Tab-separated table of C-alpha atoms and ligand atoms in Angstrom:
chain	number	residue	atom	x	y	z
A	1	UNK	CA	-32.137	-21.239	-4.601
A	2	UNK	CA	-32.542	-23.667	-7.428
A	3	UNK	CA	-30.235	-23.290	-10.478
A	4	UNK	CA	-31.220	-25.155	-13.730
A	5	UNK	CA	-28.133	-25.517	-16.031
A	6	UNK	CA	-28.307	-25.670	-19.873
A	7	UNK	CA	-27.989	-29.062	-21.453
A	8	UNK	CA	-24.806	-27.745	-23.185
A	9	UNK	CA	-23.221	-26.502	-19.976
A	10	UNK	CA	-19.390	-27.189	-19.946
A	11	UNK	CA	-17.358	-28.729	-17.124
A	12	UNK	CA	-15.574	-25.219	-16.807
A	13	UNK	CA	-18.800	-23.404	-16.450
A	14	UNK	CA	-20.361	-25.834	-14.091
A	15	UNK	CA	-17.238	-25.655	-11.685
A	16	UNK	CA	-17.428	-21.823	-11.821
A	17	UNK	CA	-21.247	-21.880	-10.731
A	18	UNK	CA	-20.242	-24.302	-7.716
A	19	UNK	CA	-17.460	-22.404	-6.781
A	20	UNK	CA	-19.506	-19.076	-6.507
A	21	UNK	CA	-22.120	-20.850	-4.386
A	22	UNK	CA	-19.351	-22.298	-2.024
A	23	UNK	CA	-17.405	-19.022	-1.810
A	24	UNK	CA	-20.644	-17.515	-0.277
A	25	UNK	CA	-20.809	-20.287	2.527
A	26	UNK	CA	-23.418	-22.327	0.881
A	27	UNK	CA	-23.458	-25.979	-0.044
A	28	UNK	CA	-24.167	-27.050	-3.545
A	29	UNK	CA	-26.543	-30.054	-3.801
A	30	UNK	CA	-26.106	-31.586	-7.467
A	31	UNK	CA	-28.769	-33.395	-9.058
A	32	UNK	CA	-27.850	-34.920	-12.497
A	33	UNK	CA	-30.755	-36.016	-14.614
A	34	UNK	CA	-30.868	-37.532	-18.010
A	35	UNK	CA	-31.372	-34.190	-19.824
A	36	UNK	CA	-30.551	-31.562	-17.168
A	37	UNK	CA	-28.286	-30.858	-14.188
A	38	UNK	CA	-29.898	-28.916	-11.318
A	39	UNK	CA	-28.106	-27.317	-8.434
A	40	UNK	CA	-29.713	-26.607	-5.182
A	41	UNK	CA	-27.948	-23.904	-3.173
A	42	UNK	CA	-28.422	-24.789	0.568
A	43	UNK	CA	-28.000	-22.429	3.335
A	44	UNK	CA	-28.943	-18.769	4.072
A	45	UNK	CA	-29.821	-17.940	0.154
A	46	UNK	CA	-30.213	-14.358	1.133
A	47	UNK	CA	-26.661	-13.870	0.519
A	48	UNK	CA	-26.939	-15.096	-3.084
A	49	UNK	CA	-29.947	-12.530	-3.778
A	50	UNK	CA	-27.792	-9.885	-5.590
A	51	UNK	CA	-25.755	-12.383	-7.335
A	52	UNK	CA	-26.870	-12.488	-11.056
A	53	UNK	CA	-26.653	-16.329	-11.594
A	54	UNK	CA	-28.669	-15.859	-14.802
A	55	UNK	CA	-25.708	-13.962	-16.177
A	56	UNK	CA	-23.400	-16.948	-15.919
A	57	UNK	CA	-22.897	-18.958	-19.102
A	58	UNK	CA	-24.349	-22.429	-18.649
A	59	UNK	CA	-27.256	-21.383	-16.516
A	60	UNK	CA	-30.868	-21.613	-17.960
A	61	UNK	CA	-33.157	-20.662	-15.063
A	62	UNK	CA	-32.758	-19.564	-11.535
A	63	UNK	CA	-35.665	-19.972	-8.853
A	64	UNK	CA	-35.298	-18.550	-5.405
A	65	UNK	CA	-36.875	-20.735	-2.569
A	66	UNK	CA	-37.291	-18.019	-0.187
A	67	UNK	CA	-39.847	-14.936	-0.784
A	68	UNK	CA	-38.193	-11.696	-1.077
A	69	UNK	CA	-40.420	-10.328	1.626
A	70	UNK	CA	-39.950	-11.548	5.210
A	71	UNK	CA	-41.690	-9.558	7.790
A	72	UNK	CA	-44.955	-9.625	5.835
A	73	UNK	CA	-44.865	-13.403	5.055
A	74	UNK	CA	-46.643	-16.213	6.864
A	75	UNK	CA	-43.235	-17.993	7.262
A	76	UNK	CA	-42.209	-15.212	9.575
A	77	UNK	CA	-45.404	-14.874	11.339
A	78	UNK	CA	-47.799	-17.910	10.884
A	79	UNK	CA	-50.880	-16.519	12.710
A	80	UNK	CA	-53.011	-13.828	11.106
A	81	UNK	CA	-52.292	-10.443	12.596
A	82	UNK	CA	-54.959	-8.391	14.411
A	83	UNK	CA	-54.793	-4.540	14.440
A	84	UNK	CA	-56.654	-2.525	17.027
A	85	UNK	CA	-58.001	1.057	16.208
A	86	UNK	CA	-59.511	2.404	19.412
A	87	UNK	CA	-62.376	-0.122	20.052
A	88	UNK	CA	-62.212	-1.622	16.564
A	89	UNK	CA	-60.311	-5.002	16.070
A	90	UNK	CA	-59.238	-5.518	12.397
A	91	UNK	CA	-58.347	-9.019	11.159
A	92	UNK	CA	-60.601	-10.891	13.552
A	93	UNK	CA	-63.896	-12.747	12.905
A	94	UNK	CA	-65.722	-9.310	12.299
A	95	UNK	CA	-65.445	-7.741	9.077
A	96	UNK	CA	-64.845	-4.114	9.527
A	97	UNK	CA	-66.790	-1.666	7.182
A	98	UNK	CA	-65.384	1.850	6.901
A	99	UNK	CA	-67.441	4.127	5.057
A	100	UNK	CA	-67.719	7.889	4.059
A	101	UNK	CA	-67.316	10.481	1.291
A	102	UNK	CA	-64.351	10.459	-1.213
A	103	UNK	CA	-63.378	14.011	-0.040
A	104	UNK	CA	-64.071	15.833	2.995
A	105	UNK	CA	-66.172	18.998	1.874
A	106	UNK	CA	-67.159	22.199	3.479
A	107	UNK	CA	-70.299	22.267	5.309
A	108	UNK	CA	-72.042	19.328	7.106
A	109	UNK	CA	-72.097	16.618	4.575
A	110	UNK	CA	-69.386	14.686	6.273
A	111	UNK	CA	-71.273	14.686	9.511
A	112	UNK	CA	-74.542	13.775	8.058
A	113	UNK	CA	-72.997	10.958	6.148
A	114	UNK	CA	-71.153	9.626	9.210
A	115	UNK	CA	-74.365	9.493	11.325
A	116	UNK	CA	-75.839	7.608	8.513
A	117	UNK	CA	-73.199	5.118	7.941
A	118	UNK	CA	-72.837	4.299	11.627
A	119	UNK	CA	-76.642	3.665	12.091
A	120	UNK	CA	-76.061	1.176	9.206
A	121	UNK	CA	-73.213	-0.714	10.942
A	122	UNK	CA	-70.086	0.993	9.661
A	123	UNK	CA	-67.372	0.851	12.323
A	124	UNK	CA	-65.094	3.344	10.881
A	125	UNK	CA	-65.392	6.543	8.825
A	126	UNK	CA	-63.374	7.327	5.679
A	127	UNK	CA	-62.784	10.732	4.073
A	128	UNK	CA	-59.829	12.418	2.141
A	129	UNK	CA	-58.564	15.747	3.194
A	130	UNK	CA	-55.648	15.556	0.889
A	131	UNK	CA	-56.750	14.315	-2.598
A	132	UNK	CA	-54.578	12.666	-5.296
A	133	UNK	CA	-56.533	14.037	-8.388
A	134	UNK	CA	-55.656	13.106	-11.927
A	135	UNK	CA	-56.213	16.639	-12.884
A	136	UNK	CA	-54.688	19.650	-11.284
A	137	UNK	CA	-57.765	21.641	-11.924
A	138	UNK	CA	-59.657	19.237	-9.799
A	139	UNK	CA	-60.572	19.849	-6.190
A	140	UNK	CA	-57.417	19.017	-4.348
A	141	UNK	CA	-58.892	18.584	-0.757
A	142	UNK	CA	-59.389	20.832	2.252
A	143	UNK	CA	-56.219	19.866	3.818
A	144	UNK	CA	-55.906	20.537	7.603
A	145	UNK	CA	-59.313	22.052	7.710
A	146	UNK	CA	-60.704	18.602	6.470
A	147	UNK	CA	-58.885	16.979	9.318
A	148	UNK	CA	-60.432	19.144	11.768
A	149	UNK	CA	-63.873	18.351	10.197
A	150	UNK	CA	-63.080	14.487	10.476
A	151	UNK	CA	-62.126	14.977	14.246
A	152	UNK	CA	-65.516	16.615	14.821
A	153	UNK	CA	-67.276	13.704	12.953
A	154	UNK	CA	-65.448	11.277	15.108
A	155	UNK	CA	-66.511	13.342	18.138
A	156	UNK	CA	-70.060	13.171	17.357
A	157	UNK	CA	-70.209	9.540	15.952
A	158	UNK	CA	-67.421	7.771	17.975
A	159	UNK	CA	-66.144	6.412	14.687
A	160	UNK	CA	-62.348	6.228	14.109
A	161	UNK	CA	-61.377	7.471	10.713
A	162	UNK	CA	-59.165	6.671	7.890
A	163	UNK	CA	-57.610	9.505	5.786
A	164	UNK	CA	-54.999	9.739	3.058
A	165	UNK	CA	-51.574	11.089	3.633
A	166	UNK	CA	-49.909	12.111	0.230
A	167	UNK	CA	-46.355	13.164	1.191
A	168	UNK	CA	-43.599	12.924	3.609
A	169	UNK	CA	-43.805	16.551	4.670
A	170	UNK	CA	-47.470	16.145	6.078
A	171	UNK	CA	-47.097	12.762	7.658
A	172	UNK	CA	-46.538	14.155	11.160
A	173	UNK	CA	-49.237	16.721	10.897
A	174	UNK	CA	-51.912	14.215	9.435
A	175	UNK	CA	-50.735	11.533	12.225
A	176	UNK	CA	-51.679	13.968	14.992
A	177	UNK	CA	-55.493	13.924	13.798
A	178	UNK	CA	-56.052	10.461	11.888
A	179	UNK	CA	-56.680	6.940	13.428
A	180	UNK	CA	-55.346	5.198	10.366
A	181	UNK	CA	-53.257	6.623	7.596
A	182	UNK	CA	-54.009	5.770	4.071
A	183	UNK	CA	-51.487	5.476	1.434
A	184	UNK	CA	-53.225	5.674	-1.993
A	185	UNK	CA	-52.858	3.771	-4.992
A	186	UNK	CA	-50.632	6.470	-6.700
A	187	UNK	CA	-48.273	6.171	-3.865
A	188	UNK	CA	-47.987	2.385	-3.209
A	189	UNK	CA	-44.276	2.563	-4.419
A	190	UNK	CA	-43.550	5.842	-2.866
A	191	UNK	CA	-40.655	4.251	-0.913
A	192	UNK	CA	-39.734	7.476	1.026
A	193	UNK	CA	-43.371	7.918	2.079
A	194	UNK	CA	-43.716	4.232	3.175
A	195	UNK	CA	-40.517	4.672	5.059
A	196	UNK	CA	-41.929	7.893	6.830
A	197	UNK	CA	-45.328	6.269	7.860
A	198	UNK	CA	-43.321	3.276	9.089
A	199	UNK	CA	-41.906	5.430	11.803
A	200	UNK	CA	-45.420	6.530	13.089
A	201	UNK	CA	-47.259	4.627	15.427
A	202	UNK	CA	-50.572	4.822	13.325
A	203	UNK	CA	-52.057	1.843	11.513
A	204	UNK	CA	-51.474	2.074	7.739
A	205	UNK	CA	-53.950	1.112	5.104
A	206	UNK	CA	-51.854	0.396	2.115
A	207	UNK	CA	-53.701	0.424	-1.094
A	208	UNK	CA	-52.466	-1.508	-4.187
A	209	UNK	CA	-51.345	0.560	-7.079
A	210	UNK	CA	-53.256	0.146	-10.287
A	211	UNK	CA	-50.248	-1.456	-11.950
A	212	UNK	CA	-48.542	-3.090	-9.091
A	213	UNK	CA	-48.065	-6.792	-8.895
A	214	UNK	CA	-48.802	-8.772	-5.688
A	215	UNK	CA	-45.188	-9.484	-5.156
A	216	UNK	CA	-44.467	-5.745	-5.394
A	217	UNK	CA	-47.407	-4.815	-3.120
A	218	UNK	CA	-46.154	-7.173	-0.474
A	219	UNK	CA	-42.649	-5.695	-0.852
A	220	UNK	CA	-44.223	-2.201	-0.430
A	221	UNK	CA	-45.746	-3.461	2.912
A	222	UNK	CA	-42.251	-4.698	3.787
A	223	UNK	CA	-40.904	-1.171	3.580
A	224	UNK	CA	-43.318	-0.051	6.447
A	225	UNK	CA	-42.730	-3.101	8.469
A	226	UNK	CA	-39.135	-2.834	8.156
A	227	UNK	CA	-39.429	0.514	10.044
A	228	UNK	CA	-41.006	-1.325	13.026
A	229	UNK	CA	-44.538	-0.196	12.207
A	230	UNK	CA	-46.221	-3.635	12.295
A	231	UNK	CA	-49.870	-2.381	11.731
A	232	UNK	CA	-50.228	-2.623	7.954
A	233	UNK	CA	-53.503	-3.391	6.338
A	234	UNK	CA	-53.393	-4.496	2.794
A	235	UNK	CA	-56.181	-3.008	0.399
A	236	UNK	CA	-57.062	-4.091	-2.987
A	237	UNK	CA	-58.730	-1.346	-5.007
A	238	UNK	CA	-58.920	-2.589	-8.574
A	239	UNK	CA	-56.042	-2.609	-11.197
A	240	UNK	CA	-55.781	-1.501	-14.696
A	241	UNK	CA	-56.720	-3.941	-17.331
A	242	UNK	CA	-58.122	-3.764	-20.924
A	243	UNK	CA	-61.565	-3.896	-19.515
A	244	UNK	CA	-63.486	-0.433	-19.602
A	245	UNK	CA	-66.785	-1.301	-18.218
A	246	UNK	CA	-65.681	-0.776	-14.852
A	247	UNK	CA	-63.116	2.112	-13.658
A	248	UNK	CA	-60.685	-0.602	-12.657
A	249	UNK	CA	-60.888	-4.550	-12.558
A	250	UNK	CA	-61.263	-5.867	-8.993
A	251	UNK	CA	-58.665	-8.571	-8.641
A	252	UNK	CA	-60.715	-10.522	-6.317
A	253	UNK	CA	-58.234	-13.434	-6.301
A	254	UNK	CA	-55.701	-11.118	-4.779
A	255	UNK	CA	-57.460	-11.417	-1.448
A	256	UNK	CA	-56.863	-15.071	-1.494
A	257	UNK	CA	-53.300	-14.790	-2.558
A	258	UNK	CA	-52.350	-12.278	0.150
A	259	UNK	CA	-54.048	-14.147	2.798
A	260	UNK	CA	-51.941	-17.133	1.795
A	261	UNK	CA	-48.788	-15.406	1.518
A	262	UNK	CA	-48.964	-12.794	4.424
A	263	UNK	CA	-50.372	-12.482	7.946
A	264	UNK	CA	-51.601	-8.817	7.278
A	265	UNK	CA	-55.266	-8.248	7.163
A	266	UNK	CA	-56.765	-7.657	3.561
A	267	UNK	CA	-59.454	-5.110	2.831
A	268	UNK	CA	-61.182	-4.367	-0.378
A	269	UNK	CA	-62.299	-1.058	-1.935
A	270	UNK	CA	-65.174	-1.853	-4.326
A	271	UNK	CA	-65.907	1.729	-4.972
A	272	UNK	CA	-62.702	2.626	-6.652
A	273	UNK	CA	-62.552	-0.774	-8.530
A	274	UNK	CA	-66.252	-0.180	-9.809
A	275	UNK	CA	-66.260	3.416	-10.648
A	276	UNK	CA	-70.004	3.367	-10.688
A	277	UNK	CA	-72.188	2.721	-7.607
A	278	UNK	CA	-74.268	-0.012	-9.279
A	279	UNK	CA	-71.324	-2.399	-8.894
A	280	UNK	CA	-70.424	-1.742	-5.380
A	281	UNK	CA	-72.931	-3.976	-3.807
A	282	UNK	CA	-72.067	-7.143	-5.921
A	283	UNK	CA	-68.143	-6.477	-5.532
A	284	UNK	CA	-68.772	-6.183	-1.789
A	285	UNK	CA	-70.535	-9.393	-1.529
A	286	UNK	CA	-67.758	-11.147	-3.398
A	287	UNK	CA	-64.924	-9.528	-1.345
A	288	UNK	CA	-66.607	-10.903	1.864
A	289	UNK	CA	-67.167	-14.400	0.458
A	290	UNK	CA	-63.439	-14.650	-0.508
A	291	UNK	CA	-62.486	-13.673	2.875
A	292	UNK	CA	-61.740	-9.791	3.054
A	293	UNK	CA	-61.249	-8.536	6.570
A	294	UNK	CA	-62.730	-5.169	5.812
A	295	UNK	CA	-64.270	-2.697	3.081
A	296	UNK	CA	-63.531	0.805	2.352
A	297	UNK	CA	-66.812	2.214	0.783
A	298	UNK	CA	-67.493	5.648	-0.482
A	299	UNK	CA	-70.964	6.904	0.639
A	300	UNK	CA	-72.419	10.474	0.100
A	301	UNK	CA	-75.637	11.993	1.247
A	302	UNK	CA	-75.972	13.804	-2.150
A	303	UNK	CA	-73.712	12.069	-4.745
A	304	UNK	CA	-74.920	14.275	-7.633
A	305	UNK	CA	-73.185	17.226	-5.814
A	306	UNK	CA	-70.246	15.410	-4.408
A	307	UNK	CA	-66.922	17.065	-4.667
A	308	UNK	CA	-65.260	13.957	-5.992
A	309	UNK	CA	-66.229	10.378	-7.189
A	310	UNK	CA	-70.030	11.074	-6.974
A	311	UNK	CA	-70.641	8.545	-9.803
A	312	UNK	CA	-69.300	5.722	-7.426
A	313	UNK	CA	-70.695	7.003	-4.223
A	314	UNK	CA	-73.545	5.097	-2.519
A	315	UNK	CA	-76.636	7.043	-1.094
A	316	UNK	CA	-76.842	6.125	2.548
A	317	UNK	CA	-80.051	4.176	1.905
A	318	UNK	CA	-78.220	1.914	-0.748
A	319	UNK	CA	-75.426	1.610	1.712
A	320	UNK	CA	-77.763	0.318	4.345
A	321	UNK	CA	-79.035	-2.319	1.840
A	322	UNK	CA	-75.576	-3.278	1.066
A	323	UNK	CA	-74.785	-3.969	4.687
A	324	UNK	CA	-77.940	-6.143	5.062
A	325	UNK	CA	-76.777	-8.151	2.002
A	326	UNK	CA	-73.138	-8.545	3.098
A	327	UNK	CA	-74.192	-9.701	6.669
A	328	UNK	CA	-75.815	-12.615	4.984
A	329	UNK	CA	-72.674	-13.430	2.995
A	330	UNK	CA	-70.477	-12.923	6.028
A	331	UNK	CA	-72.641	-15.283	8.049
A	332	UNK	CA	-72.260	-17.999	5.410
A	333	UNK	CA	-68.427	-17.814	5.777
A	334	UNK	CA	-68.280	-17.773	9.422
A	335	UNK	CA	-67.855	-14.118	9.928
A	336	UNK	CA	-69.940	-11.354	11.201
A	337	UNK	CA	-70.652	-7.826	10.164
A	338	UNK	CA	-72.063	-5.171	12.804
A	339	UNK	CA	-75.730	-4.600	12.730
A	340	UNK	CA	-75.371	-0.854	13.755
A	341	UNK	CA	-78.181	0.959	15.357
A	342	UNK	CA	-80.592	1.334	12.358
A	343	UNK	CA	-81.374	-2.466	12.049
B	1	PEP	C1	-59.520	7.201	-2.270
B	1	PEP	O1	-59.676	6.266	-1.314
B	1	PEP	O2	-60.257	8.254	-2.346
B	1	PEP	C2	-58.506	7.055	-3.531
B	1	PEP	C3	-58.213	8.236	-3.882
B	1	PEP	O3	-58.180	5.858	-3.575
B	1	PEP	P1	-57.211	5.329	-4.447
B	1	PEP	O4	-55.779	5.772	-4.109
B	1	PEP	O5	-57.302	3.852	-4.322
B	1	PEP	O6	-57.409	5.521	-5.996
B	2	MN	MN1	-62.375	8.564	-4.029
């Protein structure tokens, strides 16, 4: 920890700060400049984390040297983590594409969509059975019935699936069906839910909340890791900004920062960032170019009649084109994207 003192710090204030540091078993390294004195607290600075040095008279600024997240950080785990879901490896050279409808609907839309996305090269299926909708009057998801439809689609296509779990009460039930549990943007900082999914043996796709900083995002992942579930995928899905031409603003730089700071695979959801299918292809290309390990994309066989997020859902033909486009970008950056069966 580095403590910068005010120019007018008194001898008494200075001695008090040094005493505080030393009484916690750390050594104070003092550097006296012409204008400022800087103190470096040497040793295990985590013991100082809850001490409000900023509150002490004579202190101008405090800078921690260590990151507040440990298990998620590259310091703790220098190599990039790989996560295996059935026969799919996430975090390797292959960029994994998960595609499917926003919500699981009654009827055969899920299966028909699943077959098409598989043919185009998707390695995983997505679909929500529990939906976090802005309005209580909107479709809330089929619940357990939806999970059963996802299992059926997995049996037909062989694609493992990602599905959202919204509350602690349903974690056990959803885990019985799902291959990957999704924590949605509205629950990124639902710490009880994070702890609960941290106790399952399922990989977790943790989405970034629309107003969550990257530091807060990594600390949210830390909650899951701290429960001994090490299989966490971080997913950027756009944040709230002043811009209104897209539903959210895709914070593309987050992919580079998260890769630098953490060892966890980083995915991008261009659909929820865009809010309109037109931007999904270019945002996907950008995501692959910057190093995303996977994409979560909404695809629907009949977007006009989708039960949720139709505007941002791609028709299967458009998805197949997107797959062709991102394959070229992947190749340019030394990655691969599956060709599927339809190419
Ligand atoms: C979703 O994936 O359908 C979803 C609701 O996403 P988010 O939590 O990112 O809004
Ligand atoms: Mn959606």
